[in-house]
Coordinates of C-alpha atoms in Angstrom, one line a residue:
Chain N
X1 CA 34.3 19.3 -19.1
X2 CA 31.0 21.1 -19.4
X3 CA 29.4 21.8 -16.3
X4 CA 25.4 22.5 -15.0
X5 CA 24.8 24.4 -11.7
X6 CA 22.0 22.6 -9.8
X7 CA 19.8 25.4 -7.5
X8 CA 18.1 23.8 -4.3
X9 CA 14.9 25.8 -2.9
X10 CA 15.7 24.8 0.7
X11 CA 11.6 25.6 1.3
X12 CA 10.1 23.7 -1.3
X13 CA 13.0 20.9 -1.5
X14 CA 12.6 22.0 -5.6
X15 CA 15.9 21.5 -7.5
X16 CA 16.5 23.4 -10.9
X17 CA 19.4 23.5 -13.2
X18 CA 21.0 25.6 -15.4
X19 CA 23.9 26.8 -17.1
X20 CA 25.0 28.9 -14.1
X21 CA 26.2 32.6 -13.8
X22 CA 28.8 32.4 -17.0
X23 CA 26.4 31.1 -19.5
X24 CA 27.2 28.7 -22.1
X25 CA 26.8 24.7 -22.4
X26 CA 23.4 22.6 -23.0
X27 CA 25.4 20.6 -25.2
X28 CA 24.0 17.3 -27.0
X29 CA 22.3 15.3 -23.7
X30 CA 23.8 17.5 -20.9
X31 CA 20.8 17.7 -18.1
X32 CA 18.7 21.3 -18.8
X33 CA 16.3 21.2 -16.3
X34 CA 15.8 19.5 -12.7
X35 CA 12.2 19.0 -11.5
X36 CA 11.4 17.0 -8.0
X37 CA 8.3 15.6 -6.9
X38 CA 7.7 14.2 -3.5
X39 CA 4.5 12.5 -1.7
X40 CA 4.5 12.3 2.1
X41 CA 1.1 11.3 2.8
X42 CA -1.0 8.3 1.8
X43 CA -3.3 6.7 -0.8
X44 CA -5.8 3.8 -1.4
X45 CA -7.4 2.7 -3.8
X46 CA -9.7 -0.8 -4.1
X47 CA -9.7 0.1 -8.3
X48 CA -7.9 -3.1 -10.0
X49 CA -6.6 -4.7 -13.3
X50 CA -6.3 -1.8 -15.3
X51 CA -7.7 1.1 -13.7
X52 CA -5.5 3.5 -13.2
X53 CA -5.5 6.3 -10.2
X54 CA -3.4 9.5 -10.2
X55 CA -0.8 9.0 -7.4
X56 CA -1.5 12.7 -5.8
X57 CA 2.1 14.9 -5.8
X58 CA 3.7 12.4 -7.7
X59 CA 3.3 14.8 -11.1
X60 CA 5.8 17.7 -12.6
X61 CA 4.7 19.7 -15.6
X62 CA 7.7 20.8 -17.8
X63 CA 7.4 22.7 -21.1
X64 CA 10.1 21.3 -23.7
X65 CA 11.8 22.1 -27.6
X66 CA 11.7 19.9 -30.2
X67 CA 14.3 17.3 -29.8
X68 CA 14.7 17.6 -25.7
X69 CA 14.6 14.3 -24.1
X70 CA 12.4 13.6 -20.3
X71 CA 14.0 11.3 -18.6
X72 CA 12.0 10.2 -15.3
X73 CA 12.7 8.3 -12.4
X74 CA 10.9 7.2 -9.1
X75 CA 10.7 5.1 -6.0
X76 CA 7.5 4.3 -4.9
X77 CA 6.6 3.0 -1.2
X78 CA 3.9 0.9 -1.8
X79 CA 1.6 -1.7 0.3
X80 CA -0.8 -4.7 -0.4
X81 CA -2.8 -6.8 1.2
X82 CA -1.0 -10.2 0.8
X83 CA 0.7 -12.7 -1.0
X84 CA -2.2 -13.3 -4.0
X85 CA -2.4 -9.3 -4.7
X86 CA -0.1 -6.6 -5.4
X87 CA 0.2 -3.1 -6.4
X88 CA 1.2 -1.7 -9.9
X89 CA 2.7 1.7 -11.0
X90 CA 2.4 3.5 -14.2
X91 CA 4.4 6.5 -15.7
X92 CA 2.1 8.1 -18.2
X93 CA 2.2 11.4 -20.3
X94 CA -0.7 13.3 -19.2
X95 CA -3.3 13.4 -22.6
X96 CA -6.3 11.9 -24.2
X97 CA -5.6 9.2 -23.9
X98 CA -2.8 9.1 -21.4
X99 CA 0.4 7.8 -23.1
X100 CA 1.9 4.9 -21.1
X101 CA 5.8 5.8 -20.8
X102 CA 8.3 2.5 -20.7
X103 CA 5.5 0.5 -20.6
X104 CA 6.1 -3.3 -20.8
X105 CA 4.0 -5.5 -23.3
X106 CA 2.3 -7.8 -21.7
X107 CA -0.5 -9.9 -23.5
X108 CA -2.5 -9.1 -20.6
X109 CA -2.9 -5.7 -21.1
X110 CA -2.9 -5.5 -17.1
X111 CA -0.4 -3.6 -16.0
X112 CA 1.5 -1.1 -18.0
X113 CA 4.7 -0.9 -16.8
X114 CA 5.8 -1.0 -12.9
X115 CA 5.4 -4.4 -12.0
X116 CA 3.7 -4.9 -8.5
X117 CA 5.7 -7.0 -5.6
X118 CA 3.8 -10.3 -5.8
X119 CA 5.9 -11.2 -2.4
X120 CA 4.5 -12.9 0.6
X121 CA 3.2 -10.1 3.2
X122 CA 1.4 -10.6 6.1
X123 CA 0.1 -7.0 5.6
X124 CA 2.4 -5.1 7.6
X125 CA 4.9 -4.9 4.7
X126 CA 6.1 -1.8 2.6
X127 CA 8.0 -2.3 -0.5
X128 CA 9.8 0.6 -2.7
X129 CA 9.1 0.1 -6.4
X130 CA 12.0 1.8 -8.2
X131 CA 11.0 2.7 -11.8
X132 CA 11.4 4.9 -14.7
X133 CA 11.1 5.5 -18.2
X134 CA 11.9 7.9 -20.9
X135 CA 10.3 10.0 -23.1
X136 CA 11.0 12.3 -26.4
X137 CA 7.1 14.0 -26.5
X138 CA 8.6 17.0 -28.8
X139 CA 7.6 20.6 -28.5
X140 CA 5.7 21.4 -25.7
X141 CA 4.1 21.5 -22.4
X142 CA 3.3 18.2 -20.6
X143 CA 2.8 16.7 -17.5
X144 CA 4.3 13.2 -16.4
X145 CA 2.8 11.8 -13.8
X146 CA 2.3 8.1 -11.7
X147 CA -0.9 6.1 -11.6
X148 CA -1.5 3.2 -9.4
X149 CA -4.2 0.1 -9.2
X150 CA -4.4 -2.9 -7.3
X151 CA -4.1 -6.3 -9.5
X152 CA -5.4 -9.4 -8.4
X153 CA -6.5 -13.0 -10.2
X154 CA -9.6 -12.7 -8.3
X155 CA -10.4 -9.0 -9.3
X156 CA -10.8 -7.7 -6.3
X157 CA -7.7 -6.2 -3.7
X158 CA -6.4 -3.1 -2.2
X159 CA -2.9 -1.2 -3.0
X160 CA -1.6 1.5 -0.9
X161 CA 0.7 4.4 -1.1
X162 CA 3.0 5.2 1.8
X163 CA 1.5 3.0 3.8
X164 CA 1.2 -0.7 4.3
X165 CA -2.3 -2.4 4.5
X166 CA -2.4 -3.2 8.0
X167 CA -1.6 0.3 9.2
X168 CA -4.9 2.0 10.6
X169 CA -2.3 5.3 11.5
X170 CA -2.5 3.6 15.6
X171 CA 0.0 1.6 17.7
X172 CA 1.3 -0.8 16.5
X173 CA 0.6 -0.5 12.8
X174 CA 2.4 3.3 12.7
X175 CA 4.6 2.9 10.0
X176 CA 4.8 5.4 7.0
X177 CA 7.1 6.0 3.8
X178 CA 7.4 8.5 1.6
X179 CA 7.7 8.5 -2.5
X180 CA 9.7 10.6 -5.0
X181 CA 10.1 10.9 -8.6
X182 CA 12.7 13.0 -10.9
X183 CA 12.5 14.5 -14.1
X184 CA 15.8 15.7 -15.8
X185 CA 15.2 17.4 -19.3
X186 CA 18.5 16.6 -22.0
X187 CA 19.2 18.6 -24.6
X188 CA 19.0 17.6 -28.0
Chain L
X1 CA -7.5 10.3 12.8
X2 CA -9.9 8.9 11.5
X3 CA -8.0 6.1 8.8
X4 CA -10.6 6.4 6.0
X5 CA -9.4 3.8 4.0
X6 CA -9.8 1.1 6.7
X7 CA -13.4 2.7 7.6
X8 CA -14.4 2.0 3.8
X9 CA -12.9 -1.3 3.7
X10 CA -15.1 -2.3 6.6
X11 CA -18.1 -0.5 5.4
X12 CA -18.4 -1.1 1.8
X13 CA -17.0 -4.3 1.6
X14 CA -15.8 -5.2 -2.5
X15 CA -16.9 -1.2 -3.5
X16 CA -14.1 0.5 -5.6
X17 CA -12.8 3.8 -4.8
X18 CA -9.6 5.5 -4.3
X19 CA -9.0 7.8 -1.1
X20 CA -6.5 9.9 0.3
X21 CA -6.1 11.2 3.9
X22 CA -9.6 13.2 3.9
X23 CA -12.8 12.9 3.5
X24 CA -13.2 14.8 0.7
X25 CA -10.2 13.2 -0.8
X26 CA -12.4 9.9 -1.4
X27 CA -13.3 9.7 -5.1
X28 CA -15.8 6.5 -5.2
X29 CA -15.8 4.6 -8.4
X30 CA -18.4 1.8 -7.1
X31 CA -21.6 2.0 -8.9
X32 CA -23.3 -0.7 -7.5
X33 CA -22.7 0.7 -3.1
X34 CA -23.1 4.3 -2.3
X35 CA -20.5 6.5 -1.0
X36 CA -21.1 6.0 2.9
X37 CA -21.0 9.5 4.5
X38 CA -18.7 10.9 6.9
X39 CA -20.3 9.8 9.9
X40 CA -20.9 6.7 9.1
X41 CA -16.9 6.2 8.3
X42 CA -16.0 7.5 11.8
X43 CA -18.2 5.0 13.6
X44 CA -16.4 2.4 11.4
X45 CA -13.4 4.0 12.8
X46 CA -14.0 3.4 15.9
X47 CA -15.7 0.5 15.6
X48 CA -11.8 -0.9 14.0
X49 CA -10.5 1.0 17.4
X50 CA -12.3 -1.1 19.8
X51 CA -11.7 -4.3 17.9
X52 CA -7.9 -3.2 17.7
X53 CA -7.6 -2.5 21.6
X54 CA -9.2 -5.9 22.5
X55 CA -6.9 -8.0 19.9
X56 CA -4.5 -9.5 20.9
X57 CA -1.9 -10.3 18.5
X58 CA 1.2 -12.5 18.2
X59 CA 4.3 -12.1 16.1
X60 CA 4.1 -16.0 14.6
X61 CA 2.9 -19.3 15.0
X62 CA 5.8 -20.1 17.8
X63 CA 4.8 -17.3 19.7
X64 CA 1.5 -18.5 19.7
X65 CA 2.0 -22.1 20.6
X66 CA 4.5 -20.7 23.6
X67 CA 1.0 -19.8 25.3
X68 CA 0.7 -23.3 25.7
X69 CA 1.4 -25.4 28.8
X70 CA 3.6 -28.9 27.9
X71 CA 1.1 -30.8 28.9
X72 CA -1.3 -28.9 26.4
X73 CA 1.3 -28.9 23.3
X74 CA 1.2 -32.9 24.3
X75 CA -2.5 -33.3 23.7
X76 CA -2.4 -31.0 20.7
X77 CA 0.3 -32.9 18.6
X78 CA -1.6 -36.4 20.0
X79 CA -5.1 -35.0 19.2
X80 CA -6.7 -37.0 16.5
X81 CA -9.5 -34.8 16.4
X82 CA -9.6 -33.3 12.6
X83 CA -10.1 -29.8 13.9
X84 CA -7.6 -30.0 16.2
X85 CA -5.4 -31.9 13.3
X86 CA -6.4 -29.0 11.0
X87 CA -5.5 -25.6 13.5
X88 CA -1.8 -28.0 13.9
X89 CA -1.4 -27.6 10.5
X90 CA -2.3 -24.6 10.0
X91 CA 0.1 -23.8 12.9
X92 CA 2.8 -25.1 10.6
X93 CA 2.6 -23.1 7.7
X94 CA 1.1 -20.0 9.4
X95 CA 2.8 -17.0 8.1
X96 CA 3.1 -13.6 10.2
X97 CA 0.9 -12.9 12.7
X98 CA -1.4 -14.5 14.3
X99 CA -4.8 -12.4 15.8
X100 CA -6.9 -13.5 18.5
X101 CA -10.2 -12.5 16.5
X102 CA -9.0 -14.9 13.8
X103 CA -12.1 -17.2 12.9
X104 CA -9.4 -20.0 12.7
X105 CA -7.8 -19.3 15.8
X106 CA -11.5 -19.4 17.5
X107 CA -12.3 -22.1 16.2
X108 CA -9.1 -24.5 16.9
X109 CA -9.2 -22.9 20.5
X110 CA -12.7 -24.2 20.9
X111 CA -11.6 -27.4 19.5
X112 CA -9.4 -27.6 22.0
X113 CA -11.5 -27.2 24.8
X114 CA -14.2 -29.5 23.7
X115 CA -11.3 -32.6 23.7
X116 CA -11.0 -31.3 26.8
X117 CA -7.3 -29.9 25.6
X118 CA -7.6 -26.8 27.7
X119 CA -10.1 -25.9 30.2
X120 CA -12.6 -22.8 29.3
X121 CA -10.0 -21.0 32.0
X122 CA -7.2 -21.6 30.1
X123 CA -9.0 -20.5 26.7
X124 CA -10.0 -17.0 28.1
X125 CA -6.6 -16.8 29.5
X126 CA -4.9 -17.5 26.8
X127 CA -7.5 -14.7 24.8
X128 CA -6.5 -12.0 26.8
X129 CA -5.0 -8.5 26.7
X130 CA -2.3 -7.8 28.9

């Protein structure tokens, strides 16, 4: 069975892995490289329907060789206002354009991929949006990263981060979350 | 700390922007509103505070209709008064919380007191803070 050692930096929480002390492996699909991103704080944003803002710390850079396949996963603590408004995520390739990773086709055009909760909240609810996607960009150096928006028939809501919407950060609206996403890098 | 987000929303109502947890971590989008300024966001902040520390605030409807004396759940499910009619229900499909700065909640507890529901008393008692 061909093994990977996995390193934990107990000060940054950041995981790598790699063949370990004897070498060898990095056989067809076997994991090359660990990379973990966490947010703690929060984020707003009143941008909706299609407008897309960077979820700060939610973003790892990896350089790959032709063939490696990214594979990314996340769970996202997001809040919204209520029941007619939610909050979507996006994984996207960082570029020019950015590229849209696992995105689902929607005549829309909305919302890329990560589906918002569309559940009934009085505003004091936080929801974990588990999502990922993956990605064969070829020889490189790229950075994936999550974007959020608010969506909302009526064009106009707020989506949080970490936060729900009726938490001003004082008693008894105090509660917080935190977010995470994971990129492995396969071999070819 | 001050919660930016919330001291935008009450600001610059319908603007787009995104914010973190700073100031400088607002990046406004809105080109129709300016970006209010820093000191204008923490007297919105407090202004939230104030309104925050005089609400109070109950977990659902029942909880909310428990403030009310027998008598006075009698006259509110006998009321024929449409506004009265209207805040019962409301009452009944009310979902989370209900907060004593609620326009509705105002309203139906004024209702009440003009048919004479609830005494003016009773309304301010039933209003207040611990």
């Amino acid at each position: 069975m061909a093994k990977k050692y996995v390193y934990l930096d107990t000060a940054t929480g950041r995981q790598e892995a790699d063949d370990g002390p004897a070498g060898g492996g990095g056989g067809s699909g076997e994991v090359v490289q660990v990379e973990v991103a966490t947010k703690t704080d929060t984020q707003t944003t009143t941008a909706n329907n299609g407008t897309w803002t960077d979820i700060t710390d939610l973003a790892i850079t990896v350089t790959t060789t032709a063939g490696q396949r990214v594979v990314v996963q996340a769970a996202i603590s997001v809040g919204y206002v209520s029941a007619v408004s939610g909050t979507a995520i996006r994984l996207v390739r960082a570029g020019s354009p950015d590229v849209a990773i696992n995105a689902a086709a929607v005549t829309s055009g909305r919302w890329s991929a990560g589906a918002g909760p569309l559940l009934t909240s009085d505003g004091n609810t936080i929801a974990s949006l588990v999502h990922g996607g993956t990605d064969t960009p070829g020889a490189g150096t790229w950075t994936y990263k999550y974007q959020f928006c608010a969506s909302s028939a009526s064009g106009s809501a707020t989506a949080y981060i970490n936060r729900s919407s009726n938490d001003s950060n004082t008693n008894p609206y105090s509660s917080r979350a935190a977010s995470f996403m994971r990129l492995d890098v396969l071999a070819p | 700390m001050t919660d930016f987000a919330s001291a935008i929303l009450r600001c610059r109502p319908g603007a787009l922007w995104s914010c973190g947890e700073t100031y400088d971590s607002i990046v406004w989008l809105d080109t129709e509103q300016t970006k209010p300024t820093e000191a204008e966001l923490e007297t919105a902040w407090q202004e939230l505070r104030a309104a925050a520390a005089a609400r109070k605030i109950w977990p659902n409807a029942q909880a909310f209709v428990a403030e009310f004396t027998p008598a006075e759940v009698a006259g509110i499910a006998l009321s024929a008064a449409p506004t009265v009619a209207a805040m019962r229900f409301k009452l009944t499909t009310w979902f989370g919380e209900i907060h004593s700065d609620n326009a509705d909640v105002l309203a139906g507890l004024d209702a009440l007191v003009e048919a004479t529901i609830l005494t003016p008393e009773r309304r301010t008692q039933i209003l207040a803070t611990a």
